[in-house]
Steps between C-alpha positions, in 0.01 A plus 500: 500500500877474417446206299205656331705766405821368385291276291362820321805642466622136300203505287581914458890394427418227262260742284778750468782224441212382164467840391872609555553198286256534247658886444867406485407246250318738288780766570748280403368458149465849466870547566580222250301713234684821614830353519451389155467783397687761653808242532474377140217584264494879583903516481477278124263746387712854555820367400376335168345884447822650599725283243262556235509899557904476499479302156266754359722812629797335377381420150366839487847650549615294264277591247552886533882493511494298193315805299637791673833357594472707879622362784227605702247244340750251689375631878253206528687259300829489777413290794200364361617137404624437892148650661320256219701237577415575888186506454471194294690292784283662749195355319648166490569466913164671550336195294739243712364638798116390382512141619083446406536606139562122327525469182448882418797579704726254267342699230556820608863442539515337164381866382765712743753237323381608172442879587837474623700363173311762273594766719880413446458460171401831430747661729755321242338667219453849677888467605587416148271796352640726723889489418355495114307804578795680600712384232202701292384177305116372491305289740294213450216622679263259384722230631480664828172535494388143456771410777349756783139324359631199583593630860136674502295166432655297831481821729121558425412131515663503852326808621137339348534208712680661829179749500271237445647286791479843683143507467433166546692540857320798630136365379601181720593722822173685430299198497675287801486868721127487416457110629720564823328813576157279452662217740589661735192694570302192520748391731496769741154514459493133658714571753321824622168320532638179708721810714176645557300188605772328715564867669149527586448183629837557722340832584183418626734243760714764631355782543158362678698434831725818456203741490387360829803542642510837343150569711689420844809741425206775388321438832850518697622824342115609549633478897332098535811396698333196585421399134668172370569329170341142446781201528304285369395589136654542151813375350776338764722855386174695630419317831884562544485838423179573746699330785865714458206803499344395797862475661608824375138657638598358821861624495388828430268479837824426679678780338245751543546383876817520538495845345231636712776340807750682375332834437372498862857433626664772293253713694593376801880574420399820409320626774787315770744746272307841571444378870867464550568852303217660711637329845721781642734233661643100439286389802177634373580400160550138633216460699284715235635213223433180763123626494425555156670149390289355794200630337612464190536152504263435731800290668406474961855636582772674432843508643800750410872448637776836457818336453765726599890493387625260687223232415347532765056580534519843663135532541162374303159605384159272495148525379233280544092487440309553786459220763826453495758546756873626403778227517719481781910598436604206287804270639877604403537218301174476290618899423862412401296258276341749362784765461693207279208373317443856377956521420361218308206645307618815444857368322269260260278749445166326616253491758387158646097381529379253655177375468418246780735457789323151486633409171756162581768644329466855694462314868891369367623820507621605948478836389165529343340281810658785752339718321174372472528422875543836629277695253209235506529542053366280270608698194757758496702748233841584582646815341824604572557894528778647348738739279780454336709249655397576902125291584340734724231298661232231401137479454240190538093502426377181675150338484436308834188314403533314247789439175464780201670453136674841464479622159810674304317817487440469893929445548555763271263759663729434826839467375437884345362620815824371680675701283312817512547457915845415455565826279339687803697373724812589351365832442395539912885421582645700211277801636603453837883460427411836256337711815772383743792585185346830493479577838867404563591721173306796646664454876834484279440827314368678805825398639717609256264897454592542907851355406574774260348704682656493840859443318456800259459741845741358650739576255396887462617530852865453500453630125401870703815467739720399194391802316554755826802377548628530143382859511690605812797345308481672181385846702837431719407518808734209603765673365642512111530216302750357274422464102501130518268518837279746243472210244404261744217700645352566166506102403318451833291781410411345133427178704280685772270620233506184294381325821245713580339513161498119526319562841284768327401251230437223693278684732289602168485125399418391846216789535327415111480139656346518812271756452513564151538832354342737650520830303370833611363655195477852403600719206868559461650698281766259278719803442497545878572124536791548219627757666574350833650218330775728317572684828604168703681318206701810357760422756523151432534570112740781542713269694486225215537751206219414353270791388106507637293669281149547637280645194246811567165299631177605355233645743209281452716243552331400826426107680306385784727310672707456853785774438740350745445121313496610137836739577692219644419272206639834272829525742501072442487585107732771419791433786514149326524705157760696727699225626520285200645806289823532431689881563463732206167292457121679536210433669176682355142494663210600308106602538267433177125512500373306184154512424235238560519173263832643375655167534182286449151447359302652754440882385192538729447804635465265856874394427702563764835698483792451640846672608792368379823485667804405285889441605755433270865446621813412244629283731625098511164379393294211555638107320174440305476126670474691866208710406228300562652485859554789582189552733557170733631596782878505606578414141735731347662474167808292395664827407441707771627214737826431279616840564414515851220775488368473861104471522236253636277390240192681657451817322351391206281257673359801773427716199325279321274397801475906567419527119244290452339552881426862295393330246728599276724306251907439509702434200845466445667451197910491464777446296842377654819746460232778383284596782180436642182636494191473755141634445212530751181589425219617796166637461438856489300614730150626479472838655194686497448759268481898646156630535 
């Protein structure tokens, strides 16, 4: 069929190379006629025109100067002897140029000679007439006629025979156009027919054995997998071609097996995967995983190995079909074999199967035999069990009756259930290490709540005999003391109640996390609340200088809240305002009731409303970079620590727990060397409305 073919395809070739030919002969002598004359005839022509128009302008100058004597008659007659003479030389190279001419060409330049000698002539004359014109004496214009006549003659002789070689030229190119045109349509004609006949004949060879085979591929799309192609008809391309189809049919048999392998595998992965998610420990997952890859696989055994840290097989998991017994502990050795075989799987990355214990080259191996001799296998998969760089255990699926090929899909399908056991394992021990981290964390914290607790008490007590006994000194009643003994006894005092608020806070901390905070709500009266706090810090800011202002409290400005909890977190507030003051400074403490939505989108009726509490102090202030700290307990700011302002750190922290146990909202907002300002907001109550 090749041959066949490329034979066409010479015969095709050969036709085109006769009429490609046959055209750029024909095409050829068509240029020759238009070179002629566009390169030479065409070219004579103009120029021979153009001279004899310059000749004519020039004379006619001439002739009107000499009867009017104005310059302006002598326009055309300046320049016009060089473009004649241009022109005139231009006809002459045109005519060189026409190398088919002959003898006419030698007469044609015979006549541009000629034309040439007459037109210098009467340039002589017309010079000479000229310079006598101006002078104002006569012209012999008949003499200058008879010499432009003489110019005249040669010039139309030339353009006669240049226009008759013109139209001899293009009747030739019509003529040979007209016989190419004719050729070459025979030609192709020819070559079309024997295309046609050899193509068929070709045809009817080729396409005889492809339409059978075209049949079979029909019937095997049409779902006729066990349709074949012929190898033994048609062209030796064709038989070929059936056979590579009949090969690729058969691959695609193969494929479609493998495929259907793999599919069922990557359901068997995924169903090991949810078993080991569902299993609600390691063990179950493991022994969950051994069954389904035993029935999975179809394999008579399976046998799993936990490999602890130290390399050694802690404990192991089995599986087997029924009418079988469970192996017996295997030996020490054959399971440090197995620990290092799986070191060496797991760092290559691979899993080892072995077909047929049987094979020579297997029998070789001490290792393998051992194996084979305490399991009873014939076949066996190895998987090694692992994450990261630590091999937790190993897995083997063993066929005892005979040797099985394991597929890739098959050591796939058991590799990626190792690892989904191996992931639960971890898991199992992180969750244990979690429970018992937790438990030791919660002993701890229990520790430290009766810790705080028992040491707080303990220091209230000599705290009470402290304070008695500092009173019976101030109140003299071991006699009068000196000034300096004075001064000491008011440090210790300033200490005393340092202490105990430290105590006092500590307790509150101690209390909010052990048993939370447990408020006892009822409606209090803020201004009440307000009040109480002005009472027990006026001394305190009296003593400082510092001036506490406590604005008139509106009436309806009333909470549910724990009295006792909500005033202590006010006392926490405004003595810090107090103590971070300096004297001359003020302290003022403010009530404000803004209406619902006032500060946000929400202007339901349903909106809740809330009582605001604001202090502002012009004291130290806050260094912006400590703000954001300010509520972490025992952190104080750099500036109140610099100039050694005594405190614990715990204030802020106790009313913001207090705060938002109401659930209210803190916010602080300061500015250092200007003051301070601290705003709480708590819900108003809801009282009922008199009937």
């Amino acid at each position: 069929m090749a041959q066949r073919l490329r034979m066409l395809v010479a015969i095709l070739c050969g036709l085109m190379l006769v009429i490609a030919g046959v055209a750029f002969a024909g095409l050829q002598q068509e240029n020759g006629y238009v070179d002629r004359l566009t390169l030479s005839i065409g070219p004579a022509l103009t120029s021979n025109a153009d001279a004899l128009q310059a000749m004519t302008d020039a004379e006619s100058g001439l002739r009107g100067y000499a009867s009017s004597r104005d310059l302006r008659f002598l326009e055309p007659y300046w320049g016009a002897h060089e473009r004649a003479v241009g022109d005139i030389a231009t006809v002459r190279r045109s005519l060189l140029l026409d190398r088919a001419s002959g003898d006419s060409e030698r007469d044609l330049l015979a006549m541009v000679d000629e034309e040439a000698a007459a037109l210098e002539a009467w340039w002589a004359y017309a010079d000479q007439a000229r310079l006598r014109a101006q002078q104002g004496q006569d012209i012999d214009l008949p003499h200058g006629k008879d010499l432009f006549d003489a110019f005249r003659v040669p010039n139309g002789q030339i353009s006669d025979l240049v226009s008759s070689e013109s139209l001899v030229l293009r009747t030739s190119a019509r003529e040979q156009l007209a016989r190419n045109t004719a050729v070459l349509a025979l030609i192709t004609a020819l070559a079309l027919a024997i295309g046609l006949l050899l193509g068929n004949r070709v045809s009817r060879s080729v396409t005889r054995p492809l339409r059978n085979l075209r049949s079979v591929v029909r019937r095997q799309r049409a779902g006729d997998h066990e349709a074949r192609a012929r190898e033994d008809q048609g062209a030796m391309e064709v038989r070929e071609l059936a056979a590579d189809f009949n090969a690729l049919i058969a691959q695609n048999v193969s494929l479609s097996l493998a495929q259907a392998e793999a599919l069922l595998m990557h359901e068997l992965t995924r169903e090991a995967a949810r078993i080991v998610r569902a299993a609600p420990s390691a063990d179950e997952a493991i022994e969950a995983t051994c069954a389904a890859l035993g029935k999975g696989l179809a394999v008579d055994r399976v046998l799993f190995h936990i490999i602890d840290s130290d390399r050694v097989v802690r404990h192991g998991r089995q599986w087997h079909r029924p009418g079988l017994a469970d192996l017996p502990d295997l030996s020490e050795e054959l399971l440090r074999h197995e620990v290092e075989l799986a070191q060496e799987m797991w760092g290559s990355a691979t899993s080892s199967a072995l077909a047929d214990f049987l094979d020579p080259r297997v029998q070789e191996a001490e290792r393998a035999q051992m194996f084979a001799r305490a399991t009873g296998a014939r076949a066996v998969i190895l998987a090694p069990v692992g994450l990261g760089e630590r091999v937790l255990g190993v897995i083997a699926l063993m066929m005892l009756d005979g040797p099985r090929h394991w597929s890739a899909p098959e050591v796939n399908a058991v590799q990626q259930s190792a690892t989904f056991v191996a992931r639960s394992i971890v898991q199992g021990e992180y969750d244990a290490h979690q429970a018992e981290h937790v438990e030791r964390l919660e002993r701890l914290d229990q520790q430290k709540t009766d810790f705080m607790a028992t040491v707080s008490h303990e220091l209230r007590t000599p705290l009470t005999s402290i304070a008695g006994y500092l009173e019976l000194l101030r109140d003299g009643d071991v006699g009068d003391l000196s000034p300096q003994q004075a001064s000491m006894l008011d440090i210790i005092e300033r200490n005393t109640v340092r202490l105990r608020g430290l105590i006092e806070d500590l307790l509150v901390l101690n209390r909010i996390e052990s048993t939370g905070l447990r408020a006892v709500v009822r409606p209090v009266g803020v201004g009440d609340l307000i009040g109480h706090v002005g009472d027990s810090l006026a001394p305190m800011a009296d003593a400082a200088g510092v001036a506490l202002r406590i604005e008139p409290v509106p009436q309806e400005a009333v909470i549910s809240a724990d009295s006792a909890q909500v005033e202590r977190a006010l006392v926490n507030v405004v003595s810090n305002a107090v103590k971070f003051t300096r004297s001359g400074g003020a302290v003022s403490v403010s009530v404000e009731l803004p209406d619902a939505g006032e500060d946000s989108d929400d202007v339901s009726e349903d909106a809740t409303r809330v009582v605001r509490i604001r202090c502002r102090d012009t004291g130290i202030g806050i260094p912006a970079a400590d703000l954001e700290r300010l509520f972490v307990r025992f952190f104080r700011a750099s500036n109140a620590t610099s100039q050694a302002i005594p405190g614990t750190g715990l204030g802020l922290a106790i009313v913001k727990t207090i705060v938002e146990g109401h659930e209210g909202t803190l916010t602080l907002s300061s500015t250092e060397g200007e003051g301070t300002e601290v705003v709480i907001e708590l819900p108003l109550a809801r009282l009922p409305e008199p009937v």
